[in-house]
Amino acid sequence: MRALLVVNPVATTTSARTRDVLTHALASDLKLEVAATDYRGHARELAREAAERGSADVVIALGGDGTVNEVVNGLLHHGPDTGHLPRLAVVPGGSTNVFARALGLPNDAVEATGALLDALHAGSERAVGLGLATGTPGSADEQVPRRWFTFNAGLGFDAGVVGRVESQRERGKRSTHALYVRQALRQFLGDPHRTHGSIELLRAGHEPVAGLALAIVCNTAPWTFLGNRPMYAAPRASFDTGLDLLGLTRLSSAAVTRYATQLLRSSPERGPRGKHVVALHDEADFTLQSQAPQPFQLDGDHLGLRTSVTFTGVHRALRVIV
């Protein structure tokens, strides 16, 4: 089997020696081509070339969720898989690895490599649904390139936290859960829209919902992990359904304390709840828009400010080795 291994050489939790061991293990069973990424967006280019040339049966992403997202967007550059694209495989190497863990893969890179080889031998794969974010027609962001996401997207508060974390990482800080907690606190203290949200939810056939201070779009559950603790913003979200949404209309100190506690205690049966919660399940498409530009993130990757984003759930968009 022909495989392209896309390696992020600065992945958070894998050393050069570990990556070398994993590469040799994969090469013993596969006709393996290895490509290391040199810059942001490189993984996307490598995966796109593999899909367009038909040079690989499977593309393996060795890195964190950002690397996986780039590979997915490269594979799906021309649209969802109709059965002719390389399949995706993941070896987790980031700090959180939400997508890999949501698929049920081990969070350890060595164990995940063993599981991947077993799955390849058994021919085990599944088709997963993904989310697609596009610029809303008629808006200022209409020409923004579309982007696929595997597990979540956010407009507003949580995207602001992601942006702060990325800024700290560019200054040499390690991506840790403590860093995310500190930046969440700073985002809370500095967010001018947290008590009077400016985000509006639009759905065909429904009245608009205005005043959201936070909007999280989930393609699967959990939403993320804090260490080994899964956090369920939308417990019913699944790779086999449309998109789910969690919106909050108020982020006062009391509200943040209440909803943060609910997230920490969340489970597959119960997520955040209360009078300031807006929740949707299994939606085909909807739009989030704001008069004031808001931070925007996909799969933990900060993409700048947006005033309007349209989200679509695409069933069976990609085949994944599991």
mmCIF file of N, CA, C and O in Angstrom, residues 132-139 141 155 198-204 206-210 212 215 217 243 245 280 283-290 296 307-313:
data_model
loop_
_atom_site.group_PDB
_atom_site.id
_atom_site.type_symbol
_atom_site.label_atom_id
_atom_site.label_comp_id
_atom_site.label_asym_id
_atom_site.label_seq_id
_atom_site.Cartn_x
_atom_site.Cartn_y
_atom_site.Cartn_z
ATOM 1 N N LEU A 132 -18.050 22.364 7.205
ATOM 2 C CA LEU A 132 -17.496 23.250 6.191
ATOM 3 C C LEU A 132 -17.895 24.683 6.524
ATOM 4 O O LEU A 132 -19.079 24.977 6.722
ATOM 5 N N ALA A 133 -16.906 25.561 6.625
ATOM 6 C CA ALA A 133 -17.145 26.975 6.926
ATOM 7 C C ALA A 133 -16.835 27.801 5.681
ATOM 8 O O ALA A 133 -15.767 27.662 5.088
ATOM 9 N N THR A 134 -17.778 28.645 5.295
ATOM 10 C CA THR A 134 -17.608 29.476 4.107
ATOM 11 C C THR A 134 -17.993 30.916 4.417
ATOM 12 O O THR A 134 -18.742 31.192 5.364
ATOM 13 N N GLY A 135 -17.480 31.840 3.604
ATOM 14 C CA GLY A 135 -17.930 33.228 3.702
ATOM 15 C C GLY A 135 -19.376 33.334 3.253
ATOM 16 O O GLY A 135 -19.776 32.746 2.244
ATOM 17 N N THR A 136 -20.192 34.042 4.005
ATOM 18 C CA THR A 136 -21.618 34.145 3.706
ATOM 19 C C THR A 136 -21.853 34.990 2.465
ATOM 20 O O THR A 136 -21.343 36.114 2.378
ATOM 21 N N PRO A 137 -22.606 34.494 1.483
ATOM 22 C CA PRO A 137 -22.907 35.299 0.289
ATOM 23 C C PRO A 137 -23.539 36.643 0.656
ATOM 24 O O PRO A 137 -24.422 36.711 1.513
ATOM 25 N N GLY A 138 -23.049 37.694 0.033
ATOM 26 C CA GLY A 138 -23.579 39.025 0.285
ATOM 27 C C GLY A 138 -22.956 39.737 1.468
ATOM 28 O O GLY A 138 -23.264 40.908 1.726
ATOM 29 N N SER A 139 -22.056 39.054 2.199
ATOM 30 C CA SER A 139 -21.407 39.672 3.350
ATOM 31 C C SER A 139 -20.029 40.187 2.968
ATOM 32 O O SER A 139 -19.500 39.894 1.889
ATOM 33 N N ASP A 141 -17.391 39.119 4.111
ATOM 34 C CA ASP A 141 -16.485 37.966 4.099
ATOM 35 C C ASP A 141 -16.832 36.957 3.005
ATOM 36 O O ASP A 141 -16.377 35.813 3.044
ATOM 37 N N LEU A 155 -16.801 31.179 16.983
ATOM 38 C CA LEU A 155 -16.820 32.602 16.685
ATOM 39 C C LEU A 155 -17.064 33.340 17.996
ATOM 40 O O LEU A 155 -18.035 33.056 18.700
ATOM 41 N N SER A 198 -22.758 40.243 20.475
ATOM 42 C CA SER A 198 -23.103 40.858 19.191
ATOM 43 C C SER A 198 -23.295 39.837 18.074
ATOM 44 O O SER A 198 -23.508 40.208 16.921
ATOM 45 N N ILE A 199 -23.226 38.535 18.391
ATOM 46 C CA ILE A 199 -23.349 37.499 17.370
ATOM 47 C C ILE A 199 -24.820 37.116 17.196
ATOM 48 O O ILE A 199 -25.558 36.945 18.171
ATOM 49 N N GLU A 200 -25.240 36.967 15.938
ATOM 50 C CA GLU A 200 -26.617 36.589 15.618
ATOM 51 C C GLU A 200 -26.613 35.250 14.878
ATOM 52 O O GLU A 200 -25.804 35.023 13.976
ATOM 53 N N LEU A 201 -27.527 34.379 15.261
ATOM 54 C CA LEU A 201 -27.690 33.067 14.643
ATOM 55 C C LEU A 201 -28.842 33.114 13.654
ATOM 56 O O LEU A 201 -29.966 33.502 14.010
ATOM 57 N N LEU A 202 -28.568 32.716 12.401
ATOM 58 C CA LEU A 202 -29.584 32.729 11.348
ATOM 59 C C LEU A 202 -29.773 31.319 10.805
ATOM 60 O O LEU A 202 -28.802 30.640 10.446
ATOM 61 N N ARG A 203 -31.051 30.877 10.730
ATOM 62 C CA ARG A 203 -31.399 29.583 10.147
ATOM 63 C C ARG A 203 -32.635 29.741 9.279
ATOM 64 O O ARG A 203 -33.576 30.461 9.635
ATOM 65 N N ALA A 204 -32.641 29.096 8.139
ATOM 66 C CA ALA A 204 -33.799 29.155 7.254
ATOM 67 C C ALA A 204 -35.026 28.597 7.970
ATOM 68 O O ALA A 204 -34.975 27.527 8.586
ATOM 69 N N HIS A 206 -36.511 29.856 10.601
ATOM 70 C CA HIS A 206 -36.525 30.147 12.034
ATOM 71 C C HIS A 206 -36.266 31.627 12.271
ATOM 72 O O HIS A 206 -35.617 32.292 11.460
ATOM 73 N N GLU A 207 -36.761 32.121 13.381
ATOM 74 C CA GLU A 207 -36.474 33.487 13.774
ATOM 75 C C GLU A 207 -35.000 33.626 14.157
ATOM 76 O O GLU A 207 -34.431 32.702 14.756
ATOM 77 N N PRO A 208 -34.365 34.753 13.818
ATOM 78 C CA PRO A 208 -32.972 34.958 14.228
ATOM 79 C C PRO A 208 -32.844 34.942 15.753
ATOM 80 O O PRO A 208 -33.764 35.325 16.473
ATOM 81 N N VAL A 209 -31.691 34.480 16.220
ATOM 82 C CA VAL A 209 -31.370 34.517 17.646
ATOM 83 C C VAL A 209 -30.212 35.491 17.806
ATOM 84 O O VAL A 209 -29.114 35.247 17.310
ATOM 85 N N ALA A 210 -30.459 36.603 18.473
ATOM 86 C CA ALA A 210 -29.449 37.651 18.606
ATOM 87 C C ALA A 210 -28.819 37.621 19.991
ATOM 88 O O ALA A 210 -29.293 36.957 20.909
ATOM 89 N N LEU A 212 -25.664 36.621 21.031
ATOM 90 C CA LEU A 212 -24.730 35.586 21.479
ATOM 91 C C LEU A 212 -23.358 36.198 21.732
ATOM 92 O O LEU A 212 -22.826 36.933 20.907
ATOM 93 N N ALA A 215 -20.174 31.406 20.456
ATOM 94 C CA ALA A 215 -20.826 30.419 19.608
ATOM 95 C C ALA A 215 -19.813 29.338 19.245
ATOM 96 O O ALA A 215 -18.807 29.617 18.592
ATOM 97 N N VAL A 217 -19.346 25.637 17.419
ATOM 98 C CA VAL A 217 -19.937 24.690 16.478
ATOM 99 C C VAL A 217 -19.197 23.360 16.625
ATOM 100 O O VAL A 217 -17.972 23.311 16.506
ATOM 101 N N LEU A 243 -24.322 19.276 12.164
ATOM 102 C CA LEU A 243 -23.570 20.070 13.121
ATOM 103 C C LEU A 243 -24.407 20.430 14.347
ATOM 104 O O LEU A 243 -25.619 20.594 14.258
ATOM 105 N N LEU A 245 -24.543 23.126 17.852
ATOM 106 C CA LEU A 245 -24.087 24.459 18.271
ATOM 107 C C LEU A 245 -24.384 24.685 19.740
ATOM 108 O O LEU A 245 -25.455 24.308 20.240
ATOM 109 N N LEU A 280 -28.287 23.730 19.517
ATOM 110 C CA LEU A 280 -28.839 23.118 18.312
ATOM 111 C C LEU A 280 -28.202 21.747 18.126
ATOM 112 O O LEU A 280 -27.042 21.541 18.481
ATOM 113 N N GLU A 283 -27.831 19.949 12.722
ATOM 114 C CA GLU A 283 -28.239 20.981 11.761
ATOM 115 C C GLU A 283 -27.484 20.810 10.444
ATOM 116 O O GLU A 283 -26.282 20.539 10.435
ATOM 117 N N ALA A 284 -28.191 21.008 9.337
ATOM 118 C CA ALA A 284 -27.555 20.915 8.016
ATOM 119 C C ALA A 284 -26.734 22.157 7.711
ATOM 120 O O ALA A 284 -25.633 22.067 7.164
ATOM 121 N N ASP A 285 -27.275 23.329 8.062
ATOM 122 C CA ASP A 285 -26.533 24.571 7.810
ATOM 123 C C ASP A 285 -27.146 25.715 8.605
ATOM 124 O O ASP A 285 -28.331 25.701 8.936
ATOM 125 N N PHE A 286 -26.324 26.710 8.907
ATOM 126 C CA PHE A 286 -26.753 27.931 9.576
ATOM 127 C C PHE A 286 -25.647 28.965 9.433
ATOM 128 O O PHE A 286 -24.526 28.659 9.011
ATOM 129 N N THR A 287 -25.967 30.196 9.784
ATOM 130 C CA THR A 287 -25.018 31.308 9.658
ATOM 131 C C THR A 287 -24.874 32.019 10.988
ATOM 132 O O THR A 287 -25.858 32.223 11.713
ATOM 133 N N LEU A 288 -23.645 32.393 11.307
ATOM 134 C CA LEU A 288 -23.358 33.261 12.449
ATOM 135 C C LEU A 288 -22.825 34.574 11.895
ATOM 136 O O LEU A 288 -21.908 34.577 11.066
ATOM 137 N N GLN A 289 -23.400 35.691 12.346
ATOM 138 C CA GLN A 289 -22.937 36.984 11.869
ATOM 139 C C GLN A 289 -22.879 37.977 13.023
ATOM 140 O O GLN A 289 -23.531 37.802 14.049
ATOM 141 N N SER A 290 -22.062 39.008 12.835
ATOM 142 C CA SER A 290 -21.868 39.998 13.887
ATOM 143 C C SER A 290 -21.595 41.359 13.262
ATOM 144 O O SER A 290 -20.901 41.458 12.252
ATOM 145 N N PHE A 296 -12.218 34.203 15.067
ATOM 146 C CA PHE A 296 -12.756 32.996 14.448
ATOM 147 C C PHE A 296 -11.697 31.901 14.480
ATOM 148 O O PHE A 296 -10.527 32.158 14.187
ATOM 149 N N THR A 307 -16.945 38.718 10.216
ATOM 150 C CA THR A 307 -18.249 39.300 10.532
ATOM 151 C C THR A 307 -19.384 38.340 10.203
ATOM 152 O O THR A 307 -20.485 38.490 10.725
ATOM 153 N N SER A 308 -19.129 37.354 9.338
ATOM 154 C CA SER A 308 -20.183 36.403 8.987
ATOM 155 C C SER A 308 -19.574 35.107 8.466
ATOM 156 O O SER A 308 -18.697 35.130 7.605
ATOM 157 N N VAL A 309 -20.053 33.982 9.003
ATOM 158 C CA VAL A 309 -19.594 32.663 8.570
ATOM 159 C C VAL A 309 -20.813 31.762 8.425
ATOM 160 O O VAL A 309 -21.671 31.720 9.305
ATOM 161 N N THR A 310 -20.879 31.039 7.313
ATOM 162 C CA THR A 310 -21.935 30.047 7.106
ATOM 163 C C THR A 310 -21.346 28.654 7.284
ATOM 164 O O THR A 310 -20.296 28.340 6.714
ATOM 165 N N PHE A 311 -22.036 27.830 8.079
ATOM 166 C CA PHE A 311 -21.561 26.487 8.413
ATOM 167 C C PHE A 311 -22.474 25.446 7.779
ATOM 168 O O PHE A 311 -23.695 25.569 7.816
ATOM 169 N N THR A 312 -21.852 24.398 7.226
ATOM 170 C CA THR A 312 -22.596 23.302 6.610
ATOM 171 C C THR A 312 -22.035 21.974 7.107
ATOM 172 O O THR A 312 -20.813 21.803 7.162
ATOM 173 N N GLY A 313 -22.920 21.065 7.473
ATOM 174 C CA GLY A 313 -22.504 19.715 7.826
ATOM 175 C C GLY A 313 -22.554 18.826 6.596
ATOM 176 O O GLY A 313 -23.589 18.757 5.920
#
